[in-house]
Amino acid sequence: MTYVKFLLCSIYLVSVIYAFAQDTHFSQFYQAPLLINPAKAGFFNGNYRLQGIYRSQWKEITMPFKSITGTADLSLPAGEKKNNLFGIAVTSFADKAGDADYTTNEINASLSYHQSFGNDHRHFIGLGISTGVANTTFDYSKLIFDENYKNGSNTESLPLSKAHYLDFSAGIEYNYLNEKTQYNFGIAVFHINHPALNYFGSYDGAYITRRLSLSAGAAVMLSKSIDLQPHAVFFLQGGEGEMELGTDFKMQLEKNNISHYDVYFSGYYRVGDAFIPGLRIDMNDLSFALTYDFTVSKLSAVNKYSGGPELSVTYTGKFKGSVKTFNPRF
């Protein structure tokens, strides 16, 4: 096999493995709602929200995989009695993985509409769509092949080291809101258009497989100062499934007309992969959460149960004079 063929086959393999693998996940999936379902745009207690998550993992066994996402979304009351709402959101995502710094950058715009129904307007059905553009790149100079394995130099070159694609997603979600009990569940499909990854100027068989997302959440008031907030999500992509579930235990420390402080203790489990404890603190409109993945799969024999930390920051605000007609707690 010539060096050129070896190189092309190697890059093709890398792209196919990545394309058919799971999308990058966040352990705090409930803090990245637009990566779960575009119908979640705008459905929160406030008028605008800014969220960000940073994740690093597997530094014990390879170059750390680093992921970051940020979202800005608006909640706009709609309807004659302002019982419905429009959601508008912009989400950016970046991920870097592996020795060749395989990097994905994507930006999406989401639009949702939530229609209330029932005599008390406590039921909501929401539809959401998302569209965006993404690009993937890698650093060819960091790859090692047979001719440069022992202090040699690689004389081959690639036609391209980046690929671009358009992305489309859609979802639907049901919410029920009550003062003591709230719950939701939704379904979404990402990469509806099956975007191709072209590194050689024409379609070469590598593509992003569609991802099915099923999610559910609840908030149960155990007392005036204590909430139980379970969450669960299931992804199916390229024939591979992933499930994470767990709960937050929320304790209200202080609440008055001008301030509130809450603390959350959480425990989640990514089935067959990791146990994820966490801590979150709410200080008025600002929230910080930190989790850590402890590997429990066979990989734990290599990384000594280490996985990676994940930090999220959320700011939720209200426009002056705004009166919300609903108050989701999850």
Short mmCIF file of N, CA and C in Angstrom, two decimals, residues 6-176:
data_model
loop_
_atom_site.label_atom_id
_atom_site.label_comp_id
_atom_site.label_asym_id
_atom_site.label_seq_id
_atom_site.Cartn_x
_atom_site.Cartn_y
_atom_site.Cartn_z
N PHE A 6 -2.39 4.76 2.18
CA PHE A 6 -2.42 4.55 3.62
C PHE A 6 -2.98 5.77 4.34
N LEU A 7 -2.55 6.93 3.91
CA LEU A 7 -3.00 8.18 4.51
C LEU A 7 -4.49 8.37 4.29
N LEU A 8 -4.94 8.18 3.06
CA LEU A 8 -6.36 8.38 2.76
C LEU A 8 -7.22 7.40 3.54
N CYS A 9 -6.79 6.18 3.62
CA CYS A 9 -7.55 5.19 4.38
C CYS A 9 -7.60 5.54 5.86
N SER A 10 -6.47 6.04 6.38
CA SER A 10 -6.42 6.41 7.79
C SER A 10 -7.36 7.56 8.10
N ILE A 11 -7.33 8.61 7.27
CA ILE A 11 -8.20 9.75 7.51
C ILE A 11 -9.66 9.36 7.32
N TYR A 12 -9.91 8.55 6.33
CA TYR A 12 -11.28 8.08 6.10
C TYR A 12 -11.79 7.32 7.32
N LEU A 13 -10.93 6.48 7.89
CA LEU A 13 -11.31 5.73 9.07
C LEU A 13 -11.62 6.64 10.24
N VAL A 14 -10.77 7.65 10.42
CA VAL A 14 -11.00 8.61 11.51
C VAL A 14 -12.35 9.29 11.34
N SER A 15 -12.63 9.76 10.13
CA SER A 15 -13.87 10.48 9.90
C SER A 15 -15.08 9.58 10.05
N VAL A 16 -14.97 8.34 9.58
CA VAL A 16 -16.11 7.42 9.70
C VAL A 16 -16.37 7.07 11.15
N ILE A 17 -15.29 6.80 11.90
CA ILE A 17 -15.48 6.48 13.31
C ILE A 17 -16.17 7.62 14.02
N TYR A 18 -15.71 8.84 13.77
CA TYR A 18 -16.31 10.00 14.42
C TYR A 18 -17.74 10.20 13.96
N ALA A 19 -17.98 10.05 12.65
CA ALA A 19 -19.30 10.32 12.11
C ALA A 19 -20.34 9.35 12.63
N PHE A 20 -19.95 8.08 12.84
CA PHE A 20 -20.91 7.10 13.28
C PHE A 20 -20.99 7.01 14.79
N ALA A 21 -20.13 7.73 15.50
CA ALA A 21 -20.13 7.69 16.96
C ALA A 21 -21.22 8.59 17.51
N GLN A 22 -21.39 8.51 18.83
CA GLN A 22 -22.34 9.38 19.50
C GLN A 22 -21.88 10.83 19.41
N ASP A 23 -22.84 11.76 19.35
CA ASP A 23 -22.50 13.17 19.51
C ASP A 23 -21.89 13.35 20.89
N THR A 24 -21.06 14.36 21.02
CA THR A 24 -20.47 14.66 22.33
C THR A 24 -21.57 14.94 23.35
N HIS A 25 -21.44 14.36 24.52
CA HIS A 25 -22.47 14.54 25.54
C HIS A 25 -21.97 15.41 26.68
N PHE A 26 -22.89 15.97 27.43
CA PHE A 26 -22.61 16.67 28.67
C PHE A 26 -23.31 15.93 29.80
N SER A 27 -22.61 15.74 30.91
CA SER A 27 -23.23 15.09 32.05
C SER A 27 -24.38 15.92 32.60
N GLN A 28 -24.22 17.25 32.58
CA GLN A 28 -25.30 18.15 33.00
C GLN A 28 -26.20 18.45 31.80
N PHE A 29 -26.79 17.42 31.23
CA PHE A 29 -27.59 17.59 30.03
C PHE A 29 -28.77 18.52 30.25
N TYR A 30 -29.30 18.55 31.47
CA TYR A 30 -30.42 19.42 31.80
C TYR A 30 -30.01 20.89 31.85
N GLN A 31 -28.68 21.17 31.87
CA GLN A 31 -28.18 22.53 31.80
C GLN A 31 -27.81 22.94 30.38
N ALA A 32 -28.02 22.04 29.43
CA ALA A 32 -27.81 22.32 28.01
C ALA A 32 -29.07 21.89 27.26
N PRO A 33 -30.22 22.52 27.57
CA PRO A 33 -31.50 22.03 27.07
C PRO A 33 -31.63 22.00 25.56
N LEU A 34 -30.96 22.94 24.84
CA LEU A 34 -31.11 22.98 23.39
C LEU A 34 -30.36 21.84 22.71
N LEU A 35 -29.44 21.18 23.42
CA LEU A 35 -28.78 20.00 22.89
C LEU A 35 -29.60 18.74 23.13
N ILE A 36 -30.70 18.89 23.88
CA ILE A 36 -31.61 17.79 24.16
C ILE A 36 -32.84 17.85 23.26
N ASN A 37 -33.38 19.07 23.10
CA ASN A 37 -34.60 19.23 22.32
C ASN A 37 -34.76 20.71 21.96
N PRO A 38 -34.87 21.05 20.66
CA PRO A 38 -35.06 22.46 20.29
C PRO A 38 -36.37 23.04 20.80
N ALA A 39 -37.33 22.18 21.17
CA ALA A 39 -38.59 22.67 21.72
C ALA A 39 -38.40 23.29 23.10
N LYS A 40 -37.24 23.09 23.72
CA LYS A 40 -36.99 23.66 25.04
C LYS A 40 -36.62 25.15 24.97
N ALA A 41 -36.46 25.69 23.80
CA ALA A 41 -36.11 27.11 23.66
C ALA A 41 -37.20 27.97 24.31
N GLY A 42 -36.79 28.84 25.22
CA GLY A 42 -37.71 29.79 25.82
C GLY A 42 -38.53 29.28 26.99
N PHE A 43 -38.50 27.98 27.27
CA PHE A 43 -39.36 27.46 28.33
C PHE A 43 -38.59 27.44 29.66
N PHE A 44 -38.61 28.57 30.34
CA PHE A 44 -37.93 28.71 31.63
C PHE A 44 -38.58 29.86 32.38
N ASN A 45 -38.25 29.98 33.64
CA ASN A 45 -38.82 31.02 34.50
C ASN A 45 -38.00 32.30 34.37
N GLY A 46 -38.38 33.13 33.42
CA GLY A 46 -37.66 34.36 33.15
C GLY A 46 -37.93 34.81 31.73
N ASN A 47 -37.33 35.93 31.35
CA ASN A 47 -37.48 36.45 29.99
C ASN A 47 -36.27 36.17 29.11
N TYR A 48 -35.10 36.09 29.71
CA TYR A 48 -33.90 35.77 28.94
C TYR A 48 -32.96 34.94 29.81
N ARG A 49 -32.15 34.13 29.13
CA ARG A 49 -31.27 33.21 29.85
C ARG A 49 -29.97 33.04 29.08
N LEU A 50 -28.87 33.07 29.82
CA LEU A 50 -27.54 32.82 29.27
C LEU A 50 -26.95 31.61 29.98
N GLN A 51 -26.50 30.61 29.22
CA GLN A 51 -25.97 29.39 29.81
C GLN A 51 -24.65 29.01 29.15
N GLY A 52 -23.76 28.44 29.92
CA GLY A 52 -22.50 27.94 29.38
C GLY A 52 -22.03 26.72 30.15
N ILE A 53 -21.43 25.76 29.43
CA ILE A 53 -20.89 24.55 30.06
C ILE A 53 -19.49 24.28 29.49
N TYR A 54 -18.57 23.92 30.35
CA TYR A 54 -17.24 23.49 29.94
C TYR A 54 -16.99 22.10 30.50
N ARG A 55 -16.45 21.22 29.65
CA ARG A 55 -16.19 19.84 30.05
C ARG A 55 -14.82 19.40 29.57
N SER A 56 -14.10 18.68 30.43
CA SER A 56 -12.82 18.08 30.06
C SER A 56 -12.83 16.64 30.55
N GLN A 57 -12.33 15.71 29.74
CA GLN A 57 -12.36 14.31 30.16
C GLN A 57 -11.19 13.52 29.58
N TRP A 58 -10.86 12.43 30.28
CA TRP A 58 -9.88 11.43 29.84
C TRP A 58 -8.46 11.96 29.73
N LYS A 59 -8.09 12.96 30.50
CA LYS A 59 -6.72 13.46 30.45
C LYS A 59 -5.74 12.43 31.02
N GLU A 60 -6.23 11.45 31.77
CA GLU A 60 -5.34 10.44 32.35
C GLU A 60 -4.84 9.43 31.32
N ILE A 61 -5.53 9.31 30.18
CA ILE A 61 -5.15 8.27 29.22
C ILE A 61 -4.83 8.80 27.83
N THR A 62 -5.13 10.07 27.56
CA THR A 62 -4.85 10.63 26.24
C THR A 62 -4.89 12.14 26.34
N MET A 63 -4.74 12.81 25.21
CA MET A 63 -4.98 14.25 25.20
C MET A 63 -6.42 14.49 25.62
N PRO A 64 -6.68 15.37 26.59
CA PRO A 64 -8.05 15.53 27.10
C PRO A 64 -9.02 15.97 26.01
N PHE A 65 -10.20 15.37 26.03
CA PHE A 65 -11.29 15.78 25.16
C PHE A 65 -11.96 16.99 25.82
N LYS A 66 -12.04 18.09 25.11
CA LYS A 66 -12.59 19.31 25.69
C LYS A 66 -13.83 19.75 24.90
N SER A 67 -14.89 20.07 25.63
CA SER A 67 -16.14 20.50 25.00
C SER A 67 -16.66 21.73 25.71
N ILE A 68 -17.23 22.65 24.94
CA ILE A 68 -17.82 23.85 25.51
C ILE A 68 -19.05 24.22 24.71
N THR A 69 -20.08 24.67 25.39
CA THR A 69 -21.29 25.11 24.71
C THR A 69 -21.84 26.35 25.41
N GLY A 70 -22.48 27.20 24.65
CA GLY A 70 -23.10 28.41 25.19
C GLY A 70 -24.44 28.66 24.51
N THR A 71 -25.41 29.12 25.28
CA THR A 71 -26.75 29.36 24.75
C THR A 71 -27.30 30.68 25.27
N ALA A 72 -27.95 31.41 24.40
CA ALA A 72 -28.71 32.60 24.78
C ALA A 72 -30.11 32.43 24.24
N ASP A 73 -31.11 32.48 25.12
CA ASP A 73 -32.47 32.34 24.62
C ASP A 73 -33.44 33.29 25.30
N LEU A 74 -34.53 33.56 24.58
CA LEU A 74 -35.56 34.49 24.99
C LEU A 74 -36.89 33.77 25.15
N SER A 75 -37.67 34.20 26.12
CA SER A 75 -39.02 33.70 26.32
C SER A 75 -39.98 34.87 26.13
N LEU A 76 -40.82 34.79 25.09
CA LEU A 76 -41.71 35.89 24.73
C LEU A 76 -43.16 35.46 24.87
N PRO A 77 -43.90 36.01 25.84
CA PRO A 77 -45.31 35.66 26.00
C PRO A 77 -46.10 35.95 24.72
N ALA A 78 -47.06 35.08 24.43
CA ALA A 78 -47.86 35.21 23.21
C ALA A 78 -49.31 34.88 23.52
N GLY A 79 -50.18 35.24 22.61
CA GLY A 79 -51.60 34.98 22.79
C GLY A 79 -52.31 36.15 23.43
N GLU A 80 -53.63 36.16 23.30
CA GLU A 80 -54.43 37.28 23.81
C GLU A 80 -54.24 37.49 25.31
N LYS A 81 -54.17 36.38 26.06
CA LYS A 81 -54.01 36.47 27.51
C LYS A 81 -52.57 36.16 27.94
N LYS A 82 -51.66 36.12 26.99
CA LYS A 82 -50.24 35.88 27.28
C LYS A 82 -50.01 34.55 27.99
N ASN A 83 -50.85 33.54 27.67
CA ASN A 83 -50.70 32.23 28.28
C ASN A 83 -49.80 31.30 27.46
N ASN A 84 -49.46 31.72 26.26
CA ASN A 84 -48.59 30.93 25.40
C ASN A 84 -47.24 31.63 25.31
N LEU A 85 -46.30 31.03 24.59
CA LEU A 85 -45.00 31.71 24.47
C LEU A 85 -44.26 31.27 23.22
N PHE A 86 -43.43 32.20 22.73
CA PHE A 86 -42.45 31.93 21.70
C PHE A 86 -41.09 31.81 22.38
N GLY A 87 -40.28 30.90 21.88
CA GLY A 87 -38.91 30.77 22.36
C GLY A 87 -37.95 30.98 21.20
N ILE A 88 -36.93 31.79 21.42
CA ILE A 88 -35.90 32.03 20.41
C ILE A 88 -34.55 31.81 21.08
N ALA A 89 -33.68 31.02 20.43
CA ALA A 89 -32.40 30.70 21.05
C ALA A 89 -31.30 30.58 20.01
N VAL A 90 -30.09 30.91 20.45
CA VAL A 90 -28.89 30.71 19.65
C VAL A 90 -27.92 29.90 20.50
N THR A 91 -27.44 28.80 19.93
CA THR A 91 -26.53 27.91 20.65
C THR A 91 -25.25 27.71 19.86
N SER A 92 -24.12 27.84 20.53
CA SER A 92 -22.83 27.54 19.92
C SER A 92 -22.22 26.35 20.64
N PHE A 93 -21.43 25.58 19.89
CA PHE A 93 -20.84 24.37 20.44
C PHE A 93 -19.46 24.16 19.84
N ALA A 94 -18.50 23.78 20.67
CA ALA A 94 -17.15 23.48 20.19
C ALA A 94 -16.62 22.27 20.93
N ASP A 95 -15.91 21.41 20.19
CA ASP A 95 -15.39 20.19 20.78
C ASP A 95 -14.03 19.88 20.15
N LYS A 96 -13.06 19.50 20.97
CA LYS A 96 -11.74 19.12 20.48
C LYS A 96 -11.38 17.77 21.08
N ALA A 97 -10.99 16.82 20.22
CA ALA A 97 -10.76 15.46 20.69
C ALA A 97 -9.58 14.83 19.98
N GLY A 98 -8.80 14.03 20.74
CA GLY A 98 -7.77 13.21 20.14
C GLY A 98 -6.45 13.92 19.91
N ASP A 99 -5.43 13.14 19.55
CA ASP A 99 -4.08 13.67 19.34
C ASP A 99 -3.99 14.62 18.17
N ALA A 100 -4.88 14.47 17.17
CA ALA A 100 -4.85 15.34 15.99
C ALA A 100 -5.76 16.55 16.16
N ASP A 101 -6.23 16.80 17.37
CA ASP A 101 -7.10 17.95 17.67
C ASP A 101 -8.30 18.00 16.71
N TYR A 102 -8.98 16.88 16.58
CA TYR A 102 -10.18 16.85 15.74
C TYR A 102 -11.21 17.78 16.38
N THR A 103 -11.54 18.85 15.69
CA THR A 103 -12.35 19.93 16.26
C THR A 103 -13.66 20.09 15.50
N THR A 104 -14.72 20.23 16.26
CA THR A 104 -16.04 20.51 15.69
C THR A 104 -16.54 21.83 16.25
N ASN A 105 -16.97 22.72 15.38
CA ASN A 105 -17.59 23.98 15.77
C ASN A 105 -18.95 24.09 15.10
N GLU A 106 -19.95 24.44 15.88
CA GLU A 106 -21.30 24.51 15.32
C GLU A 106 -22.07 25.66 15.98
N ILE A 107 -22.89 26.33 15.21
CA ILE A 107 -23.79 27.34 15.75
C ILE A 107 -25.18 27.10 15.19
N ASN A 108 -26.19 27.13 16.07
CA ASN A 108 -27.56 26.83 15.70
C ASN A 108 -28.51 27.91 16.19
N ALA A 109 -29.55 28.14 15.42
CA ALA A 109 -30.64 29.02 15.83
C ALA A 109 -31.90 28.17 15.99
N SER A 110 -32.59 28.35 17.11
CA SER A 110 -33.78 27.55 17.41
C SER A 110 -34.99 28.45 17.60
N LEU A 111 -36.14 27.94 17.21
CA LEU A 111 -37.40 28.64 17.37
C LEU A 111 -38.44 27.66 17.88
N SER A 112 -39.18 28.05 18.91
CA SER A 112 -40.20 27.18 19.47
C SER A 112 -41.48 27.96 19.74
N TYR A 113 -42.57 27.22 19.81
CA TYR A 113 -43.85 27.80 20.21
C TYR A 113 -44.53 26.84 21.17
N HIS A 114 -44.97 27.35 22.33
CA HIS A 114 -45.62 26.54 23.35
C HIS A 114 -47.06 27.02 23.53
N GLN A 115 -47.98 26.12 23.26
CA GLN A 115 -49.41 26.41 23.36
C GLN A 115 -49.94 25.84 24.67
N SER A 116 -50.56 26.69 25.48
CA SER A 116 -51.17 26.21 26.72
C SER A 116 -52.59 25.71 26.44
N PHE A 117 -53.06 24.80 27.26
CA PHE A 117 -54.44 24.32 27.12
C PHE A 117 -54.91 23.83 28.48
N GLY A 118 -56.21 23.54 28.56
CA GLY A 118 -56.82 23.19 29.83
C GLY A 118 -57.44 24.41 30.48
N ASN A 119 -58.40 24.19 31.35
CA ASN A 119 -59.10 25.30 32.00
C ASN A 119 -58.18 26.19 32.82
N ASP A 120 -57.13 25.60 33.37
CA ASP A 120 -56.21 26.37 34.21
C ASP A 120 -54.92 26.74 33.49
N HIS A 121 -54.84 26.40 32.21
CA HIS A 121 -53.65 26.73 31.40
C HIS A 121 -52.36 26.21 32.04
N ARG A 122 -52.43 25.04 32.62
CA ARG A 122 -51.24 24.44 33.22
C ARG A 122 -50.56 23.42 32.31
N HIS A 123 -51.21 23.09 31.21
CA HIS A 123 -50.65 22.14 30.26
C HIS A 123 -50.07 22.91 29.07
N PHE A 124 -48.91 22.45 28.60
CA PHE A 124 -48.27 23.10 27.46
C PHE A 124 -47.77 22.03 26.48
N ILE A 125 -48.01 22.29 25.21
CA ILE A 125 -47.42 21.47 24.17
C ILE A 125 -46.56 22.37 23.30
N GLY A 126 -45.30 21.99 23.14
CA GLY A 126 -44.37 22.86 22.43
C GLY A 126 -43.72 22.17 21.24
N LEU A 127 -43.54 22.93 20.16
CA LEU A 127 -42.85 22.46 18.97
C LEU A 127 -41.61 23.33 18.76
N GLY A 128 -40.52 22.71 18.36
CA GLY A 128 -39.30 23.47 18.13
C GLY A 128 -38.53 22.97 16.92
N ILE A 129 -37.89 23.90 16.24
CA ILE A 129 -37.02 23.56 15.11
C ILE A 129 -35.68 24.26 15.30
N SER A 130 -34.66 23.68 14.71
CA SER A 130 -33.32 24.24 14.83
C SER A 130 -32.58 24.05 13.52
N THR A 131 -31.82 25.06 13.13
CA THR A 131 -30.99 24.95 11.94
C THR A 131 -29.65 25.62 12.23
N GLY A 132 -28.60 25.07 11.64
CA GLY A 132 -27.29 25.63 11.91
C GLY A 132 -26.26 25.21 10.89
N VAL A 133 -25.05 25.68 11.12
CA VAL A 133 -23.93 25.36 10.25
C VAL A 133 -22.78 24.90 11.12
N ALA A 134 -22.02 23.92 10.64
CA ALA A 134 -20.92 23.35 11.41
C ALA A 134 -19.71 23.13 10.52
N ASN A 135 -18.56 23.08 11.15
CA ASN A 135 -17.35 22.71 10.43
C ASN A 135 -16.48 21.84 11.32
N THR A 136 -15.74 20.94 10.70
CA THR A 136 -14.82 20.06 11.41
C THR A 136 -13.43 20.23 10.82
N THR A 137 -12.43 20.21 11.67
CA THR A 137 -11.03 20.33 11.22
C THR A 137 -10.16 19.40 12.05
N PHE A 138 -8.96 19.12 11.55
CA PHE A 138 -7.96 18.40 12.32
C PHE A 138 -6.58 18.89 11.91
N ASP A 139 -5.60 18.68 12.78
CA ASP A 139 -4.22 19.11 12.53
C ASP A 139 -3.44 17.94 11.94
N TYR A 140 -3.27 17.98 10.63
CA TYR A 140 -2.60 16.90 9.92
C TYR A 140 -1.17 16.70 10.40
N SER A 141 -0.52 17.78 10.85
CA SER A 141 0.89 17.69 11.26
C SER A 141 1.08 16.86 12.52
N LYS A 142 0.01 16.63 13.29
CA LYS A 142 0.13 15.88 14.52
C LYS A 142 -0.12 14.39 14.33
N LEU A 143 -0.43 13.98 13.10
CA LEU A 143 -0.62 12.57 12.81
C LEU A 143 0.72 11.91 12.49
N ILE A 144 0.88 10.67 12.90
CA ILE A 144 2.11 9.93 12.67
C ILE A 144 1.83 8.71 11.79
N PHE A 145 2.62 8.57 10.72
CA PHE A 145 2.48 7.44 9.81
C PHE A 145 3.81 6.71 9.71
N ASP A 146 3.86 5.65 8.90
CA ASP A 146 5.04 4.81 8.91
C ASP A 146 6.30 5.53 8.45
N GLU A 147 6.20 6.47 7.50
CA GLU A 147 7.41 7.11 7.00
C GLU A 147 7.99 8.14 7.95
N ASN A 148 7.21 8.65 8.90
CA ASN A 148 7.76 9.60 9.87
C ASN A 148 7.69 9.05 11.29
N TYR A 149 7.62 7.73 11.41
CA TYR A 149 7.49 7.12 12.74
C TYR A 149 8.76 7.27 13.55
N LYS A 150 9.94 7.09 12.92
CA LYS A 150 11.21 7.21 13.64
C LYS A 150 12.00 8.40 13.11
N ASN A 151 11.59 9.58 13.55
CA ASN A 151 12.27 10.84 13.22
C ASN A 151 12.33 11.13 11.72
N GLY A 152 11.47 10.51 10.96
CA GLY A 152 11.41 10.79 9.54
C GLY A 152 10.49 11.96 9.27
N SER A 153 10.25 12.26 8.01
CA SER A 153 9.34 13.35 7.65
C SER A 153 8.29 12.81 6.70
N ASN A 154 7.08 13.28 6.89
CA ASN A 154 5.97 12.83 6.06
C ASN A 154 5.94 13.66 4.78
N THR A 155 5.97 13.02 3.65
CA THR A 155 6.02 13.72 2.37
C THR A 155 4.67 13.79 1.68
N GLU A 156 3.64 13.18 2.28
CA GLU A 156 2.33 13.18 1.65
C GLU A 156 1.52 14.38 2.14
N SER A 157 0.49 14.71 1.40
CA SER A 157 -0.39 15.82 1.79
C SER A 157 -1.84 15.44 1.49
N LEU A 158 -2.73 16.08 2.24
CA LEU A 158 -4.16 15.82 2.08
C LEU A 158 -4.81 16.89 1.22
N PRO A 159 -5.83 16.52 0.44
CA PRO A 159 -6.57 17.54 -0.31
C PRO A 159 -7.22 18.56 0.62
N LEU A 160 -7.84 18.06 1.72
CA LEU A 160 -8.55 18.93 2.65
C LEU A 160 -8.33 18.43 4.07
N SER A 161 -8.38 19.36 5.03
CA SER A 161 -8.34 18.97 6.44
C SER A 161 -9.52 19.56 7.18
N LYS A 162 -10.56 19.92 6.45
CA LYS A 162 -11.77 20.47 7.08
C LYS A 162 -12.98 20.10 6.23
N ALA A 163 -14.12 20.08 6.88
CA ALA A 163 -15.38 19.80 6.20
C ALA A 163 -16.48 20.67 6.81
N HIS A 164 -17.43 21.09 5.99
CA HIS A 164 -18.54 21.93 6.43
C HIS A 164 -19.86 21.23 6.14
N TYR A 165 -20.86 21.53 6.95
CA TYR A 165 -22.18 20.97 6.65
C TYR A 165 -23.28 21.80 7.33
N LEU A 166 -24.47 21.72 6.75
CA LEU A 166 -25.67 22.30 7.34
C LEU A 166 -26.36 21.25 8.19
N ASP A 167 -27.05 21.71 9.23
CA ASP A 167 -27.66 20.78 10.18
C ASP A 167 -29.09 21.23 10.49
N PHE A 168 -30.02 20.26 10.58
CA PHE A 168 -31.42 20.56 10.89
C PHE A 168 -31.92 19.58 11.95
N SER A 169 -32.71 20.12 12.90
CA SER A 169 -33.26 19.30 13.98
C SER A 169 -34.67 19.79 14.32
N ALA A 170 -35.45 18.94 14.96
CA ALA A 170 -36.82 19.30 15.35
C ALA A 170 -37.24 18.47 16.55
N GLY A 171 -38.17 19.01 17.35
CA GLY A 171 -38.63 18.27 18.51
C GLY A 171 -39.98 18.74 18.99
N ILE A 172 -40.55 17.96 19.88
CA ILE A 172 -41.83 18.27 20.50
C ILE A 172 -41.73 17.95 21.99
N GLU A 173 -42.38 18.75 22.83
CA GLU A 173 -42.32 18.52 24.27
C GLU A 173 -43.63 18.90 24.94
N TYR A 174 -43.99 18.10 25.94
CA TYR A 174 -45.17 18.37 26.77
C TYR A 174 -44.71 18.76 28.16
N ASN A 175 -45.35 19.81 28.72
CA ASN A 175 -45.07 20.25 30.08
C ASN A 175 -46.35 20.40 30.87
N TYR A 176 -46.30 20.00 32.13
CA TYR A 176 -47.40 20.26 33.05
C TYR A 176 -46.83 21.00 34.25
#
